[in-house]
Amino acid sequence: MFRTALRNVLAHKARLLMTVLAVMLGVAFVSGTLVFTDTLGNAFRNQSAKSYDDVAVSVKTWAQRGDDEADGVDEATLRKIQDLDGVAGATGRVSGFAGVADTGGKLIGDGWSNTGSNFSPGAGGKDSQYTFTEGTGPVRPGQVALDKETAAKGAYRVGKPVRVATNGPVKEYTLSGIFTTEDGAVNAGGSLVLFDTEVAQQLYLRPGEFSDVTVAATAGTSDQKLLDAVKPLIPETAEARTGAELADEEARMTESGLKSLNAMLLAFAAIALFVGVFLIANTFTMLIAQRTKELALMRAVGASRRQVKRAILLEAGVVGTVASVIGFALGVGLAVGLRSAMGMFGGKIPAGPLVVSPTAVGSAFAVGVLITVFAAWLPARRAAKIPPVAAMSSVHAVATTKSLVLRNSFGAVLTLIGSALIVAGAAQGDENGRWLLGGGAFFALTGVIVLIPLLSRPVIALVRPLLGKLFGVSGKLASQNAVRNPRRTGATASALAIGLTLVTGISVLGVTLGQAIDKMTTDNIRADYMVSMASGDSLDESALTALRKADGVAAASPQRSVWLLVGKDEKGVPASGVTPGDVEKVFDLKTVSGSLSSLKDGEIAVDSKTARSNGWKTGDSVPVSFQDEKKETLKVGALYEGNEFLSPVLISETVVAPHESAADIREVWLAMEGGQSDANEKAVVDALGDNPAMSIVDRQGIRDMFGGFINTALNIMYALLAMALVIAVLGVVNTLAMSVFERQQEIGMLRAIGLDRRRVKRMIRLEAVVISLFGAVVGVALGTFLGWAIGKSLSADIPGYALVIPWDRIAVFLALAGLVGVLAALWPARSGAKLNMLTAIKTE
């Protein structure tokens, strides 16, 4: 039977080509994902281990500038650590944000990954953490050194001036040197600026203190022994750990992060393979239908049902193995390409070998072979039931009425259960509701797939008159051919339906959420510009002062983050310290009761939802504890409708200032005379000293900032789902090619009675378009339903939620489905039109 299976595979190479391609693409996705993430994980683990090679003990404090609660490591303590037995050296570090401008004055890097630290030379004048390719480290207050990539992006040369911004005003330094480093921030695409130690301490902490210390051990000294000696010397709030522990922790964090990426990519690979199952099952169903006589004769000469089924499954196994070999090689190439692409888009990956693990190899081949065999199991089971007497007839076995009734009843029940669960989940809306929704989506999608053969007849019947009028005989024949074998049409359309269900559902949800977020920004914000630190850190108060003095500024209000303890039970409530009078000009605040002008009198304004939950009303007095633990009683001067960009309690910044050592200003919102203009934007930039670390965003930029990520996410989803749609297209090609092969005699007869080649091509193309559009319509309908349900379940957490049907995108999806049909029919239509009519008529 193995020889028979192998012979059948070799005899039907062309017909199995699409199956091989489908499995190959799915395996490539799986193997590429595994190899890519294994390679990334290995590279980052090696980098972590390398960065801690010379670290026996690491001391970390949480000390920072303006915070007196956490102590740093002072010079005296550092010297005590250096004098311990077994210590080869101890280096103090202090770090924070530092941004460097490029030639256009824009920030190099991503803000959060732009770091400043201190150059700490040893006895030989070198710092072991950095290798200088040009110049030397900074040893005077006016000097800095830059990492090699940042220097190249900014076109900086040793001895030239460099504009560097920290959390204060931008300053100019002289570039003393350029270095290479394994620092994680630089590898993430950021920048690293090295200052003289005293300068770094003044910028980021306090003179004479370090936030971190790394300790190197002499040969033969135990890391644990050194750790035990260091711990008694450091502040109580500090933490000391061995370098090996830190390297292991960093490796675990890297692995955890990569697991999420791995899971997401494998989920899309699973979708592609699921779509491929329909193509494989369809292929083997058609091949078996064409070989009815052959299989029946095998039964007649003594082959058992088990042997027939085993032979077909062996064919599937051979096809799956061949496709897995090719797919795995393609997947390795895909992993190499992804690694290169990340480098091209600015993501720096540490150097390291390509990792092809046994798990990746085993998973790829297991997936390829098992999916193919699984998809061929049902056709094999049907083939085994072919009675020997069928060898006497050329009529292929057709589905019985009983089997169709059972199938349609089962599909209807699944669809109803799924729809009920989806509606219930959408109405419930919490986490339990989303579990219901997920289960309902599974049942509904499965039910629709089961019902698609039944749906094909009435749906395609709707367009049959139109096809006949527009395309004559070709259109009429195409519509009849599309429903001649409902199971085949259903299996082909199912692949497209699954892909478009996901694409449409994601689009409906994404566009709906995007519009809700966009509406939230336009309804709540009146400001022309928002100013913040690119790093996400707090703005210095000097920036707020400078902005208020800038030309053209009509109103400026900070969003000063404050934490209050309110009421007798001292419940924590977030508040925004704002500028009375100006806050109403930069935000659209709708007053429910009282007046926002009461903020000038030291009263507070509370959003109506928070007021209800606390039982407050206008005129109530509320006991409040500030950060310095001092208490006051503040009056509720106004209630207002909640604003998503402000905390639920508003308080004048002048009331808050005496209770805080440093202002936590997250943003400053500006309203300009004359609104947005190039001149006004330049005035803001100039007021901030052309500081590259300051992010100045206009109203459209604010909208894009809060809503733009949704479009980015949609584009990523579309790209990942493209694999499933490609496999669905292969399914259409395969179905048409096999259909043309089965209908050679029929096509020959049509040619003989006057249907020319042009009309034959048109008939096959229209058949493909009808099947593709049928699958697309089913997918769009189900996807829209799922998109509505998921959005509805989230609506309670999204202000201004309203369902948006993206008709323009849906029209594009349907147009693309039609185009898919046309392109998929090119080869089958050409093959059908080229058939010799006399030879075709003689074909059995």
PDB file of N, CA, C and O in Angstrom, residues 466-502:
ATOM      1  N   LEU A 466     -28.652  38.203 -12.735  1.00  0.00           N
ATOM      2  CA  LEU A 466     -27.751  39.294 -13.120  1.00  0.00           C
ATOM      3  C   LEU A 466     -26.609  38.776 -13.991  1.00  0.00           C
ATOM      4  O   LEU A 466     -26.269  39.392 -15.013  1.00  0.00           O
ATOM      5  N   LEU A 467     -26.038  37.621 -13.622  1.00  0.00           N
ATOM      6  CA  LEU A 467     -24.961  37.041 -14.425  1.00  0.00           C
ATOM      7  C   LEU A 467     -25.442  36.669 -15.814  1.00  0.00           C
ATOM      8  O   LEU A 467     -24.739  36.855 -16.808  1.00  0.00           O
ATOM      9  N   GLY A 468     -26.675  36.129 -15.878  1.00  0.00           N
ATOM     10  CA  GLY A 468     -27.226  35.749 -17.179  1.00  0.00           C
ATOM     11  C   GLY A 468     -27.440  36.956 -18.078  1.00  0.00           C
ATOM     12  O   GLY A 468     -27.153  36.922 -19.273  1.00  0.00           O
ATOM     13  N   LYS A 469     -27.939  38.066 -17.498  1.00  0.00           N
ATOM     14  CA  LYS A 469     -28.188  39.275 -18.296  1.00  0.00           C
ATOM     15  C   LYS A 469     -26.890  39.932 -18.764  1.00  0.00           C
ATOM     16  O   LYS A 469     -26.793  40.395 -19.897  1.00  0.00           O
ATOM     17  N   LEU A 470     -25.919  39.967 -17.875  1.00  0.00           N
ATOM     18  CA  LEU A 470     -24.676  40.675 -18.202  1.00  0.00           C
ATOM     19  C   LEU A 470     -23.738  39.855 -19.077  1.00  0.00           C
ATOM     20  O   LEU A 470     -23.057  40.402 -19.952  1.00  0.00           O
ATOM     21  N   PHE A 471     -23.680  38.550 -18.850  1.00  0.00           N
ATOM     22  CA  PHE A 471     -22.674  37.739 -19.531  1.00  0.00           C
ATOM     23  C   PHE A 471     -23.255  36.599 -20.361  1.00  0.00           C
ATOM     24  O   PHE A 471     -22.499  35.738 -20.845  1.00  0.00           O
ATOM     25  N   GLY A 472     -24.577  36.560 -20.484  1.00  0.00           N
ATOM     26  CA  GLY A 472     -25.203  35.577 -21.354  1.00  0.00           C
ATOM     27  C   GLY A 472     -24.993  34.147 -20.884  1.00  0.00           C
ATOM     28  O   GLY A 472     -25.066  33.840 -19.690  1.00  0.00           O
ATOM     29  N   VAL A 473     -24.694  33.277 -21.846  1.00  0.00           N
ATOM     30  CA  VAL A 473     -24.548  31.848 -21.568  1.00  0.00           C
ATOM     31  C   VAL A 473     -23.408  31.590 -20.576  1.00  0.00           C
ATOM     32  O   VAL A 473     -23.519  30.762 -19.677  1.00  0.00           O
ATOM     33  N   SER A 474     -22.314  32.317 -20.742  1.00  0.00           N
ATOM     34  CA  SER A 474     -21.164  32.119 -19.840  1.00  0.00           C
ATOM     35  C   SER A 474     -21.550  32.401 -18.394  1.00  0.00           C
ATOM     36  O   SER A 474     -21.168  31.656 -17.472  1.00  0.00           O
ATOM     37  N   GLY A 475     -22.306  33.473 -18.171  1.00  0.00           N
ATOM     38  CA  GLY A 475     -22.730  33.810 -16.819  1.00  0.00           C
ATOM     39  C   GLY A 475     -23.688  32.788 -16.252  1.00  0.00           C
ATOM     40  O   GLY A 475     -23.579  32.416 -15.076  1.00  0.00           O
ATOM     41  N   LYS A 476     -24.613  32.300 -17.076  1.00  0.00           N
ATOM     42  CA  LYS A 476     -25.575  31.301 -16.609  1.00  0.00           C
ATOM     43  C   LYS A 476     -24.877  30.000 -16.237  1.00  0.00           C
ATOM     44  O   LYS A 476     -25.133  29.405 -15.186  1.00  0.00           O
ATOM     45  N   LEU A 477     -23.952  29.556 -17.096  1.00  0.00           N
ATOM     46  CA  LEU A 477     -23.213  28.319 -16.817  1.00  0.00           C
ATOM     47  C   LEU A 477     -22.326  28.466 -15.578  1.00  0.00           C
ATOM     48  O   LEU A 477     -22.198  27.533 -14.784  1.00  0.00           O
ATOM     49  N   ALA A 478     -21.711  29.653 -15.408  1.00  0.00           N
ATOM     50  CA  ALA A 478     -20.841  29.886 -14.256  1.00  0.00           C
ATOM     51  C   ALA A 478     -21.619  29.761 -12.956  1.00  0.00           C
ATOM     52  O   ALA A 478     -21.149  29.133 -11.987  1.00  0.00           O
ATOM     53  N   SER A 479     -22.807  30.353 -12.886  1.00  0.00           N
ATOM     54  CA  SER A 479     -23.605  30.291 -11.660  1.00  0.00           C
ATOM     55  C   SER A 479     -24.059  28.863 -11.376  1.00  0.00           C
ATOM     56  O   SER A 479     -24.109  28.430 -10.214  1.00  0.00           O
ATOM     57  N   GLN A 480     -24.386  28.104 -12.438  1.00  0.00           N
ATOM     58  CA  GLN A 480     -24.789  26.710 -12.240  1.00  0.00           C
ATOM     59  C   GLN A 480     -23.611  25.859 -11.774  1.00  0.00           C
ATOM     60  O   GLN A 480     -23.753  25.001 -10.893  1.00  0.00           O
ATOM     61  N   ASN A 481     -22.448  26.090 -12.343  1.00  0.00           N
ATOM     62  CA  ASN A 481     -21.259  25.324 -11.947  1.00  0.00           C
ATOM     63  C   ASN A 481     -20.872  25.599 -10.498  1.00  0.00           C
ATOM     64  O   ASN A 481     -20.375  24.720  -9.797  1.00  0.00           O
ATOM     65  N   ALA A 482     -21.093  26.860 -10.054  1.00  0.00           N
ATOM     66  CA  ALA A 482     -20.695  27.242  -8.697  1.00  0.00           C
ATOM     67  C   ALA A 482     -21.493  26.491  -7.639  1.00  0.00           C
ATOM     68  O   ALA A 482     -20.997  26.283  -6.523  1.00  0.00           O
ATOM     69  N   VAL A 483     -22.731  26.072  -7.963  1.00  0.00           N
ATOM     70  CA  VAL A 483     -23.556  25.361  -6.975  1.00  0.00           C
ATOM     71  C   VAL A 483     -23.741  23.892  -7.330  1.00  0.00           C
ATOM     72  O   VAL A 483     -24.487  23.185  -6.668  1.00  0.00           O
ATOM     73  N   ARG A 484     -23.051  23.431  -8.358  1.00  0.00           N
ATOM     74  CA  ARG A 484     -23.187  22.026  -8.760  1.00  0.00           C
ATOM     75  C   ARG A 484     -22.713  21.093  -7.651  1.00  0.00           C
ATOM     76  O   ARG A 484     -23.325  20.053  -7.407  1.00  0.00           O
ATOM     77  N   ASN A 485     -21.606  21.449  -7.032  1.00  0.00           N
ATOM     78  CA  ASN A 485     -21.081  20.648  -5.920  1.00  0.00           C
ATOM     79  C   ASN A 485     -20.990  21.556  -4.693  1.00  0.00           C
ATOM     80  O   ASN A 485     -19.961  22.181  -4.455  1.00  0.00           O
ATOM     81  N   PRO A 486     -22.087  21.658  -3.908  1.00  0.00           N
ATOM     82  CA  PRO A 486     -22.115  22.612  -2.795  1.00  0.00           C
ATOM     83  C   PRO A 486     -20.993  22.397  -1.781  1.00  0.00           C
ATOM     84  O   PRO A 486     -20.481  23.349  -1.209  1.00  0.00           O
ATOM     85  N   ARG A 487     -20.633  21.126  -1.544  1.00  0.00           N
ATOM     86  CA  ARG A 487     -19.579  20.870  -0.561  1.00  0.00           C
ATOM     87  C   ARG A 487     -18.244  21.443  -1.029  1.00  0.00           C
ATOM     88  O   ARG A 487     -17.496  22.019  -0.247  1.00  0.00           O
ATOM     89  N   ARG A 488     -17.950  21.271  -2.295  1.00  0.00           N
ATOM     90  CA  ARG A 488     -16.688  21.792  -2.816  1.00  0.00           C
ATOM     91  C   ARG A 488     -16.697  23.322  -2.782  1.00  0.00           C
ATOM     92  O   ARG A 488     -15.730  23.959  -2.364  1.00  0.00           O
ATOM     93  N   THR A 489     -17.808  23.903  -3.236  1.00  0.00           N
ATOM     94  CA  THR A 489     -17.933  25.363  -3.204  1.00  0.00           C
ATOM     95  C   THR A 489     -17.823  25.872  -1.764  1.00  0.00           C
ATOM     96  O   THR A 489     -17.143  26.861  -1.487  1.00  0.00           O
ATOM     97  N   GLY A 490     -18.492  25.160  -0.848  1.00  0.00           N
ATOM     98  CA  GLY A 490     -18.455  25.560   0.548  1.00  0.00           C
ATOM     99  C   GLY A 490     -17.059  25.500   1.134  1.00  0.00           C
ATOM    100  O   GLY A 490     -16.626  26.411   1.851  1.00  0.00           O
ATOM    101  N   ALA A 491     -16.332  24.416   0.839  1.00  0.00           N
ATOM    102  CA  ALA A 491     -14.973  24.275   1.377  1.00  0.00           C
ATOM    103  C   ALA A 491     -14.056  25.363   0.831  1.00  0.00           C
ATOM    104  O   ALA A 491     -13.214  25.911   1.548  1.00  0.00           O
ATOM    105  N   THR A 492     -14.218  25.688  -0.458  1.00  0.00           N
ATOM    106  CA  THR A 492     -13.387  26.737  -1.061  1.00  0.00           C
ATOM    107  C   THR A 492     -13.733  28.106  -0.485  1.00  0.00           C
ATOM    108  O   THR A 492     -12.849  28.892  -0.136  1.00  0.00           O
ATOM    109  N   ALA A 493     -15.045  28.377  -0.377  1.00  0.00           N
ATOM    110  CA  ALA A 493     -15.479  29.672   0.147  1.00  0.00           C
ATOM    111  C   ALA A 493     -15.156  29.813   1.635  1.00  0.00           C
ATOM    112  O   ALA A 493     -14.919  30.926   2.116  1.00  0.00           O
ATOM    113  N   SER A 494     -15.116  28.690   2.361  1.00  0.00           N
ATOM    114  CA  SER A 494     -14.838  28.747   3.804  1.00  0.00           C
ATOM    115  C   SER A 494     -13.488  29.366   4.094  1.00  0.00           C
ATOM    116  O   SER A 494     -13.332  30.129   5.053  1.00  0.00           O
ATOM    117  N   ALA A 495     -12.487  29.012   3.277  1.00  0.00           N
ATOM    118  CA  ALA A 495     -11.145  29.542   3.505  1.00  0.00           C
ATOM    119  C   ALA A 495     -11.147  31.068   3.416  1.00  0.00           C
ATOM    120  O   ALA A 495     -10.574  31.754   4.269  1.00  0.00           O
ATOM    121  N   LEU A 496     -11.808  31.602   2.392  1.00  0.00           N
ATOM    122  CA  LEU A 496     -11.904  33.059   2.264  1.00  0.00           C
ATOM    123  C   LEU A 496     -12.766  33.650   3.375  1.00  0.00           C
ATOM    124  O   LEU A 496     -12.473  34.732   3.902  1.00  0.00           O
ATOM    125  N   ALA A 497     -13.829  32.937   3.744  1.00  0.00           N
ATOM    126  CA  ALA A 497     -14.735  33.444   4.776  1.00  0.00           C
ATOM    127  C   ALA A 497     -14.013  33.600   6.108  1.00  0.00           C
ATOM    128  O   ALA A 497     -14.206  34.595   6.823  1.00  0.00           O
ATOM    129  N   ILE A 498     -13.162  32.633   6.459  1.00  0.00           N
ATOM    130  CA  ILE A 498     -12.431  32.708   7.734  1.00  0.00           C
ATOM    131  C   ILE A 498     -11.515  33.927   7.731  1.00  0.00           C
ATOM    132  O   ILE A 498     -11.491  34.721   8.678  1.00  0.00           O
ATOM    133  N   GLY A 499     -10.736  34.069   6.650  1.00  0.00           N
ATOM    134  CA  GLY A 499      -9.818  35.201   6.565  1.00  0.00           C
ATOM    135  C   GLY A 499     -10.538  36.531   6.647  1.00  0.00           C
ATOM    136  O   GLY A 499     -10.128  37.435   7.396  1.00  0.00           O
ATOM    137  N   LEU A 500     -11.636  36.671   5.910  1.00  0.00           N
ATOM    138  CA  LEU A 500     -12.344  37.953   5.886  1.00  0.00           C
ATOM    139  C   LEU A 500     -13.176  38.178   7.150  1.00  0.00           C
ATOM    140  O   LEU A 500     -13.460  39.320   7.510  1.00  0.00           O
ATOM    141  N   THR A 501     -13.562  37.106   7.838  1.00  0.00           N
ATOM    142  CA  THR A 501     -14.213  37.277   9.147  1.00  0.00           C
ATOM    143  C   THR A 501     -13.258  37.977  10.104  1.00  0.00           C
ATOM    144  O   THR A 501     -13.626  38.946  10.790  1.00  0.00           O
ATOM    145  N   LEU A 502     -12.022  37.507  10.140  1.00  0.00           N
ATOM    146  CA  LEU A 502     -11.025  38.100  11.035  1.00  0.00           C
ATOM    147  C   LEU A 502     -10.679  39.523  10.604  1.00  0.00           C
ATOM    148  O   LEU A 502     -10.617  40.438  11.428  1.00  0.00           O
TER     149      LEU A 502
END
